[in-house]
Amino acid sequence: MAISESTIAAGKEADTRERLIKAALRVFANRGIASATLREITEEAGANVAAVNYYFRSKEELTRTVLETCLRPINESRLRHLDELVARHGEGAIPLDDIIEALVRPMVMNSIDEYGGRSTVRLILQVRALPQPMTNTILANQFDRIHRTFIEALSKALPDLGRAEIGLRYDFARGAIMQILGDLDPAARDLPDLGIKHSGLDNESIVRLLVAFISAGFTAPGLLPVRAG
Amino acid sequence: MAISESTIAAGKEADTRERLIKAALRVFANRGIASATLREITEEAGANVAAVNYYFRSKEELTRTVLETCLRPINESRLRHLDELVARHGEGAIPLDDIIEALVRPMVMNSIDEYGGRSTVRLILQVRALPQPMTNTILANQFDRIHRTFIEALSKALPDLGRAEIGLRYDFARGAIMQILGDLDPAARDLPDLGIKHSGLDNESIVRLLVAFISAGFTAPGLLPVRAG
DNA sequence: GTCTATAACACGATAGAC
DNA sequence: GTCTATCGTGTTATAGAC
């Protein structure tokens, strides 16, 4: 009632903009960023074709916004988890399982889209599989600190392993996490069988199973020489 | 000298066709299947723009051929390795490390393109990240038997784990293998930092490090109930 | 802020000469 | 088997009415 017209306009603006971002995430994930057209995205968002060019400058700017919007909360949650662990253990090493869980849980829990799918995961898999300058810059900005922080914590927890081996195993872990979440997306399961069906697994189980596998992998004896440092 | 004109023509035909496949693999991997244009591919192959439509019926048919051409040798090698292990151990269980190595080594060793890159890996990552009916059918045809065979061998080697958990860990392993090989491709390393630099790692070390990590992961105690069977 | 209409361009595919 | 020229289509982006 007391809402002015400009407030309504501003509310409407934010709404269309947000709807465009959500629709773009889904269309990008399902059809590929390059193949996705502004017509599909705007139709899915219930907006006009010209809306993307009005709210974002271009398709590229929309892509940037979508990526940053869906990555930020996941990585913020990871850092929050890890900060809590650091606070709890002070200078001492953090138990391996806890570090891995801080890496796994936010990605499993916060990458679910409004339809129960894994659009965010499939989008990340896409831009990782297809390195392009623009998306790589975004990934670097979003993930660089995370990687450094986790590898540092892992180095303290696993003093017998060198940095090179920890970095490598950390990337093994990232691959395992992302691929399984991509496969679990119902949108990917409709299609002809890729790999194995994993039906009836709740997210909590996924976390526990990933943590068990990855922690065991990290506990394997090191093969590379440990550098001083 | 004794080569007839028709032989020369046939040789030339096979040559252009093959050059197109190799060029397409590289361009697909670097720019994405959807974004890759026939103009880029034919230029890279030193052929005419119309050559793709002459040798293959369409871009889609070319894509199919490229995928099958680069996947077949890898999976044939995996089956060969595993068959040898089965022959050696008869009805008994195969040691876990040997099964994992039969899974890992062919992908690490046979996915290297003529420029030392990992075009094949990045192409697989692409089509897995972006499920489409056509490419999924090819993946299913190429990988289905592999998955079944390996999971069966793993079940014998790890009788304390249920099929569901083995299938899941098998997919963890596939994710770890593919993502690390994609990251190791020099073509992906030029760009802004994604994850960690893994410089100076030879392929033999990659195999050993992957096998160590994955085998340890499989050895972790099971979390899911074991079904009878 | 939202719409229609269209400009400017790139693509896959093909026809037809050589 | 290889080439040039071109057709038809679909794309992003924008100009301008509402």
PDB file of N, CA and C in Angstrom, chain A residues 59-127:
ATOM      1  N   LYS A  59      25.710 -11.639 -23.607  1.00  0.00           N
ATOM      2  CA  LYS A  59      25.656 -13.022 -23.163  1.00  0.00           C
ATOM      3  C   LYS A  59      26.879 -13.354 -22.296  1.00  0.00           C
ATOM      4  N   GLU A  60      28.032 -12.819 -22.675  1.00  0.00           N
ATOM      5  CA  GLU A  60      29.246 -13.084 -21.907  1.00  0.00           C
ATOM      6  C   GLU A  60      29.130 -12.557 -20.481  1.00  0.00           C
ATOM      7  N   GLU A  61      28.583 -11.345 -20.350  1.00  0.00           N
ATOM      8  CA  GLU A  61      28.427 -10.764 -19.020  1.00  0.00           C
ATOM      9  C   GLU A  61      27.439 -11.588 -18.187  1.00  0.00           C
ATOM     10  N   LEU A  62      26.396 -12.087 -18.843  1.00  0.00           N
ATOM     11  CA  LEU A  62      25.441 -12.962 -18.155  1.00  0.00           C
ATOM     12  C   LEU A  62      26.138 -14.235 -17.680  1.00  0.00           C
ATOM     13  N   THR A  63      26.952 -14.810 -18.533  1.00  0.00           N
ATOM     14  CA  THR A  63      27.693 -16.018 -18.171  1.00  0.00           C
ATOM     15  C   THR A  63      28.552 -15.781 -16.933  1.00  0.00           C
ATOM     16  N   ARG A  64      29.264 -14.667 -16.959  1.00  0.00           N
ATOM     17  CA  ARG A  64      30.109 -14.315 -15.819  1.00  0.00           C
ATOM     18  C   ARG A  64      29.285 -14.233 -14.541  1.00  0.00           C
ATOM     19  N   THR A  65      28.167 -13.545 -14.613  1.00  0.00           N
ATOM     20  CA  THR A  65      27.317 -13.368 -13.437  1.00  0.00           C
ATOM     21  C   THR A  65      26.780 -14.708 -12.928  1.00  0.00           C
ATOM     22  N   VAL A  66      26.327 -15.552 -13.858  1.00  0.00           N
ATOM     23  CA  VAL A  66      25.792 -16.848 -13.464  1.00  0.00           C
ATOM     24  C   VAL A  66      26.854 -17.660 -12.726  1.00  0.00           C
ATOM     25  N   LEU A  67      28.047 -17.730 -13.305  1.00  0.00           N
ATOM     26  CA  LEU A  67      29.121 -18.513 -12.698  1.00  0.00           C
ATOM     27  C   LEU A  67      29.455 -18.000 -11.293  1.00  0.00           C
ATOM     28  N   GLU A  68      29.630 -16.696 -11.181  1.00  0.00           N
ATOM     29  CA  GLU A  68      29.995 -16.156  -9.875  1.00  0.00           C
ATOM     30  C   GLU A  68      28.868 -16.361  -8.861  1.00  0.00           C
ATOM     31  N   THR A  69      27.648 -16.210  -9.319  1.00  0.00           N
ATOM     32  CA  THR A  69      26.507 -16.349  -8.412  1.00  0.00           C
ATOM     33  C   THR A  69      26.396 -17.751  -7.841  1.00  0.00           C
ATOM     34  N   CYS A  70      26.677 -18.769  -8.661  1.00  0.00           N
ATOM     35  CA  CYS A  70      26.482 -20.123  -8.144  1.00  0.00           C
ATOM     36  C   CYS A  70      27.727 -20.670  -7.458  1.00  0.00           C
ATOM     37  N   LEU A  71      28.890 -20.077  -7.730  1.00  0.00           N
ATOM     38  CA  LEU A  71      30.118 -20.572  -7.090  1.00  0.00           C
ATOM     39  C   LEU A  71      30.350 -19.963  -5.717  1.00  0.00           C
ATOM     40  N   ARG A  72      30.031 -18.690  -5.579  1.00  0.00           N
ATOM     41  CA  ARG A  72      30.380 -17.975  -4.353  1.00  0.00           C
ATOM     42  C   ARG A  72      29.858 -18.662  -3.083  1.00  0.00           C
ATOM     43  N   PRO A  73      28.545 -18.982  -3.011  1.00  0.00           N
ATOM     44  CA  PRO A  73      28.048 -19.564  -1.745  1.00  0.00           C
ATOM     45  C   PRO A  73      28.723 -20.884  -1.389  1.00  0.00           C
ATOM     46  N   ILE A  74      29.057 -21.680  -2.379  1.00  0.00           N
ATOM     47  CA  ILE A  74      29.716 -22.961  -2.100  1.00  0.00           C
ATOM     48  C   ILE A  74      31.081 -22.731  -1.466  1.00  0.00           C
ATOM     49  N   ASN A  75      31.842 -21.858  -2.066  1.00  0.00           N
ATOM     50  CA  ASN A  75      33.197 -21.651  -1.559  1.00  0.00           C
ATOM     51  C   ASN A  75      33.214 -20.875  -0.249  1.00  0.00           C
ATOM     52  N   GLU A  76      32.245 -19.974  -0.079  1.00  0.00           N
ATOM     53  CA  GLU A  76      32.153 -19.297   1.209  1.00  0.00           C
ATOM     54  C   GLU A  76      31.850 -20.301   2.319  1.00  0.00           C
ATOM     55  N   SER A  77      30.987 -21.259   2.010  1.00  0.00           N
ATOM     56  CA  SER A  77      30.661 -22.278   2.998  1.00  0.00           C
ATOM     57  C   SER A  77      31.877 -23.139   3.312  1.00  0.00           C
ATOM     58  N   ARG A  78      32.648 -23.459   2.294  1.00  0.00           N
ATOM     59  CA  ARG A  78      33.854 -24.250   2.521  1.00  0.00           C
ATOM     60  C   ARG A  78      34.820 -23.522   3.443  1.00  0.00           C
ATOM     61  N   LEU A  79      35.028 -22.250   3.151  1.00  0.00           N
ATOM     62  CA  LEU A  79      35.967 -21.490   3.986  1.00  0.00           C
ATOM     63  C   LEU A  79      35.448 -21.356   5.409  1.00  0.00           C
ATOM     64  N   ARG A  80      34.135 -21.191   5.552  1.00  0.00           N
ATOM     65  CA  ARG A  80      33.530 -21.083   6.882  1.00  0.00           C
ATOM     66  C   ARG A  80      33.777 -22.375   7.664  1.00  0.00           C
ATOM     67  N   HIS A  81      33.502 -23.515   7.009  1.00  0.00           N
ATOM     68  CA  HIS A  81      33.753 -24.806   7.656  1.00  0.00           C
ATOM     69  C   HIS A  81      35.218 -24.935   8.092  1.00  0.00           C
ATOM     70  N   LEU A  82      36.099 -24.593   7.170  1.00  0.00           N
ATOM     71  CA  LEU A  82      37.516 -24.773   7.465  1.00  0.00           C
ATOM     72  C   LEU A  82      37.981 -23.802   8.554  1.00  0.00           C
ATOM     73  N   ASP A  83      37.470 -22.577   8.530  1.00  0.00           N
ATOM     74  CA  ASP A  83      37.819 -21.606   9.567  1.00  0.00           C
ATOM     75  C   ASP A  83      37.404 -22.108  10.939  1.00  0.00           C
ATOM     76  N   GLU A  84      36.217 -22.691  11.033  1.00  0.00           N
ATOM     77  CA  GLU A  84      35.769 -23.262  12.304  1.00  0.00           C
ATOM     78  C   GLU A  84      36.730 -24.337  12.796  1.00  0.00           C
ATOM     79  N   LEU A  85      37.161 -25.176  11.867  1.00  0.00           N
ATOM     80  CA  LEU A  85      38.088 -26.252  12.239  1.00  0.00           C
ATOM     81  C   LEU A  85      39.412 -25.674  12.719  1.00  0.00           C
ATOM     82  N   VAL A  86      39.910 -24.663  12.008  1.00  0.00           N
ATOM     83  CA  VAL A  86      41.168 -24.037  12.414  1.00  0.00           C
ATOM     84  C   VAL A  86      41.015 -23.421  13.801  1.00  0.00           C
ATOM     85  N   ALA A  87      39.888 -22.749  14.008  1.00  0.00           N
ATOM     86  CA  ALA A  87      39.653 -22.120  15.309  1.00  0.00           C
ATOM     87  C   ALA A  87      39.625 -23.167  16.418  1.00  0.00           C
ATOM     88  N   ARG A  88      39.037 -24.327  16.112  1.00  0.00           N
ATOM     89  CA  ARG A  88      38.896 -25.354  17.128  1.00  0.00           C
ATOM     90  C   ARG A  88      40.221 -26.018  17.471  1.00  0.00           C
ATOM     91  N   HIS A  89      41.108 -26.166  16.471  1.00  0.00           N
ATOM     92  CA  HIS A  89      42.340 -26.911  16.695  1.00  0.00           C
ATOM     93  C   HIS A  89      43.566 -26.017  16.837  1.00  0.00           C
ATOM     94  N   GLY A  90      43.384 -24.711  16.718  1.00  0.00           N
ATOM     95  CA  GLY A  90      44.511 -23.799  16.897  1.00  0.00           C
ATOM     96  C   GLY A  90      45.641 -24.108  15.938  1.00  0.00           C
ATOM     97  N   GLU A  91      46.852 -24.163  16.492  1.00  0.00           N
ATOM     98  CA  GLU A  91      48.025 -24.398  15.650  1.00  0.00           C
ATOM     99  C   GLU A  91      48.176 -25.864  15.262  1.00  0.00           C
ATOM    100  N   GLY A  92      47.473 -26.750  15.988  1.00  0.00           N
ATOM    101  CA  GLY A  92      47.626 -28.175  15.733  1.00  0.00           C
ATOM    102  C   GLY A  92      46.996 -28.604  14.416  1.00  0.00           C
ATOM    103  N   ALA A  93      47.303 -29.828  14.039  1.00  0.00           N
ATOM    104  CA  ALA A  93      46.750 -30.355  12.800  1.00  0.00           C
ATOM    105  C   ALA A  93      45.272 -30.695  12.974  1.00  0.00           C
ATOM    106  N   ILE A  94      44.513 -30.515  11.909  1.00  0.00           N
ATOM    107  CA  ILE A  94      43.094 -30.865  11.918  1.00  0.00           C
ATOM    108  C   ILE A  94      42.963 -32.312  11.440  1.00  0.00           C
ATOM    109  N   PRO A  95      42.071 -33.088  12.067  1.00  0.00           N
ATOM    110  CA  PRO A  95      41.897 -34.473  11.599  1.00  0.00           C
ATOM    111  C   PRO A  95      41.550 -34.501  10.101  1.00  0.00           C
ATOM    112  N   LEU A  96      42.158 -35.459   9.386  1.00  0.00           N
ATOM    113  CA  LEU A  96      41.993 -35.534   7.937  1.00  0.00           C
ATOM    114  C   LEU A  96      40.525 -35.576   7.526  1.00  0.00           C
ATOM    115  N   ASP A  97      39.745 -36.438   8.189  1.00  0.00           N
ATOM    116  CA  ASP A  97      38.331 -36.579   7.835  1.00  0.00           C
ATOM    117  C   ASP A  97      37.587 -35.247   7.882  1.00  0.00           C
ATOM    118  N   ASP A  98      37.927 -34.441   8.880  1.00  0.00           N
ATOM    119  CA  ASP A  98      37.226 -33.164   9.028  1.00  0.00           C
ATOM    120  C   ASP A  98      37.559 -32.205   7.882  1.00  0.00           C
ATOM    121  N   ILE A  99      38.818 -32.211   7.473  1.00  0.00           N
ATOM    122  CA  ILE A  99      39.210 -31.337   6.354  1.00  0.00           C
ATOM    123  C   ILE A  99      38.472 -31.757   5.086  1.00  0.00           C
ATOM    124  N   ILE A 100      38.484 -33.054   4.835  1.00  0.00           N
ATOM    125  CA  ILE A 100      37.839 -33.553   3.620  1.00  0.00           C
ATOM    126  C   ILE A 100      36.344 -33.255   3.654  1.00  0.00           C
ATOM    127  N   GLU A 101      35.762 -33.402   4.836  1.00  0.00           N
ATOM    128  CA  GLU A 101      34.328 -33.124   4.918  1.00  0.00           C
ATOM    129  C   GLU A 101      34.027 -31.646   4.659  1.00  0.00           C
ATOM    130  N   ALA A 102      34.924 -30.767   5.110  1.00  0.00           N
ATOM    131  CA  ALA A 102      34.733 -29.337   4.845  1.00  0.00           C
ATOM    132  C   ALA A 102      34.835 -29.038   3.352  1.00  0.00           C
ATOM    133  N   LEU A 103      35.575 -29.892   2.636  1.00  0.00           N
ATOM    134  CA  LEU A 103      35.694 -29.728   1.183  1.00  0.00           C
ATOM    135  C   LEU A 103      34.469 -30.278   0.470  1.00  0.00           C
ATOM    136  N   VAL A 104      33.987 -31.422   0.965  1.00  0.00           N
ATOM    137  CA  VAL A 104      32.938 -32.161   0.264  1.00  0.00           C
ATOM    138  C   VAL A 104      31.541 -31.614   0.549  1.00  0.00           C
ATOM    139  N   ARG A 105      31.234 -31.455   1.847  1.00  0.00           N
ATOM    140  CA  ARG A 105      29.851 -31.171   2.220  1.00  0.00           C
ATOM    141  C   ARG A 105      29.260 -29.930   1.554  1.00  0.00           C
ATOM    142  N   PRO A 106      29.954 -28.801   1.535  1.00  0.00           N
ATOM    143  CA  PRO A 106      29.330 -27.626   0.912  1.00  0.00           C
ATOM    144  C   PRO A 106      29.021 -27.843  -0.568  1.00  0.00           C
ATOM    145  N   MET A 107      29.891 -28.561  -1.281  1.00  0.00           N
ATOM    146  CA  MET A 107      29.624 -28.790  -2.701  1.00  0.00           C
ATOM    147  C   MET A 107      28.417 -29.708  -2.881  1.00  0.00           C
ATOM    148  N   VAL A 108      28.326 -30.731  -2.040  1.00  0.00           N
ATOM    149  CA  VAL A 108      27.190 -31.651  -2.151  1.00  0.00           C
ATOM    150  C   VAL A 108      25.884 -30.948  -1.781  1.00  0.00           C
ATOM    151  N   MET A 109      25.936 -30.168  -0.706  1.00  0.00           N
ATOM    152  CA  MET A 109      24.689 -29.598  -0.170  1.00  0.00           C
ATOM    153  C   MET A 109      24.256 -28.319  -0.880  1.00  0.00           C
ATOM    154  N   ASN A 110      25.198 -27.489  -1.314  1.00  0.00           N
ATOM    155  CA  ASN A 110      24.823 -26.168  -1.855  1.00  0.00           C
ATOM    156  C   ASN A 110      24.799 -26.109  -3.376  1.00  0.00           C
ATOM    157  N   SER A 111      24.961 -27.234  -4.029  1.00  0.00           N
ATOM    158  CA  SER A 111      24.967 -27.199  -5.492  1.00  0.00           C
ATOM    159  C   SER A 111      23.652 -27.703  -6.071  1.00  0.00           C
ATOM    160  N   ILE A 112      22.642 -27.853  -5.208  1.00  0.00           N
ATOM    161  CA  ILE A 112      21.350 -28.349  -5.672  1.00  0.00           C
ATOM    162  C   ILE A 112      20.502 -27.191  -6.178  1.00  0.00           C
ATOM    163  N   ASP A 113      19.990 -27.303  -7.401  1.00  0.00           N
ATOM    164  CA  ASP A 113      19.176 -26.214  -7.923  1.00  0.00           C
ATOM    165  C   ASP A 113      17.725 -26.376  -7.481  1.00  0.00           C
ATOM    166  N   GLU A 114      16.892 -25.434  -7.890  1.00  0.00           N
ATOM    167  CA  GLU A 114      15.507 -25.392  -7.393  1.00  0.00           C
ATOM    168  C   GLU A 114      14.676 -26.579  -7.860  1.00  0.00           C
ATOM    169  N   TYR A 115      15.200 -27.363  -8.800  1.00  0.00           N
ATOM    170  CA  TYR A 115      14.470 -28.531  -9.285  1.00  0.00           C
ATOM    171  C   TYR A 115      15.094 -29.835  -8.778  1.00  0.00           C
ATOM    172  N   GLY A 116      15.990 -29.727  -7.821  1.00  0.00           N
ATOM    173  CA  GLY A 116      16.639 -30.907  -7.273  1.00  0.00           C
ATOM    174  C   GLY A 116      17.778 -31.435  -8.135  1.00  0.00           C
ATOM    175  N   GLY A 117      18.131 -30.679  -9.190  1.00  0.00           N
ATOM    176  CA  GLY A 117      19.212 -31.106 -10.071  1.00  0.00           C
ATOM    177  C   GLY A 117      20.554 -30.553  -9.631  1.00  0.00           C
ATOM    178  N   ARG A 118      21.550 -30.735 -10.477  1.00  0.00           N
ATOM    179  CA  ARG A 118      22.906 -30.298 -10.161  1.00  0.00           C
ATOM    180  C   ARG A 118      23.439 -29.380 -11.258  1.00  0.00           C
ATOM    181  N   SER A 119      22.640 -28.378 -11.608  1.00  0.00           N
ATOM    182  CA  SER A 119      23.042 -27.475 -12.684  1.00  0.00           C
ATOM    183  C   SER A 119      24.403 -26.854 -12.412  1.00  0.00           C
ATOM    184  N   THR A 120      24.625 -26.438 -11.182  1.00  0.00           N
ATOM    185  CA  THR A 120      25.899 -25.793 -10.856  1.00  0.00           C
ATOM    186  C   THR A 120      27.068 -26.730 -11.125  1.00  0.00           C
ATOM    187  N   VAL A 121      26.923 -27.969 -10.666  1.00  0.00           N
ATOM    188  CA  VAL A 121      28.003 -28.935 -10.866  1.00  0.00           C
ATOM    189  C   VAL A 121      28.254 -29.155 -12.349  1.00  0.00           C
ATOM    190  N   ARG A 122      27.177 -29.329 -13.097  1.00  0.00           N
ATOM    191  CA  ARG A 122      27.385 -29.599 -14.523  1.00  0.00           C
ATOM    192  C   ARG A 122      27.938 -28.389 -15.249  1.00  0.00           C
ATOM    193  N   LEU A 123      27.646 -27.206 -14.729  1.00  0.00           N
ATOM    194  CA  LEU A 123      28.234 -26.006 -15.322  1.00  0.00           C
ATOM    195  C   LEU A 123      29.732 -25.938 -15.029  1.00  0.00           C
ATOM    196  N   ILE A 124      30.113 -26.249 -13.814  1.00  0.00           N
ATOM    197  CA  ILE A 124      31.539 -26.255 -13.469  1.00  0.00           C
ATOM    198  C   ILE A 124      32.275 -27.307 -14.300  1.00  0.00           C
ATOM    199  N   LEU A 125      31.690 -28.493 -14.398  1.00  0.00           N
ATOM    200  CA  LEU A 125      32.319 -29.548 -15.192  1.00  0.00           C
ATOM    201  C   LEU A 125      32.513 -29.078 -16.631  1.00  0.00           C
ATOM    202  N   GLN A 126      31.529 -28.365 -17.126  1.00  0.00           N
ATOM    203  CA  GLN A 126      31.608 -27.852 -18.495  1.00  0.00           C
ATOM    204  C   GLN A 126      32.766 -26.882 -18.673  1.00  0.00           C
ATOM    205  N   VAL A 127      32.849 -25.891 -17.808  1.00  0.00           N
ATOM    206  CA  VAL A 127      33.893 -24.885 -18.004  1.00  0.00           C
ATOM    207  C   VAL A 127      35.271 -25.446 -17.665  1.00  0.00           C
TER     208      VAL A 127
END
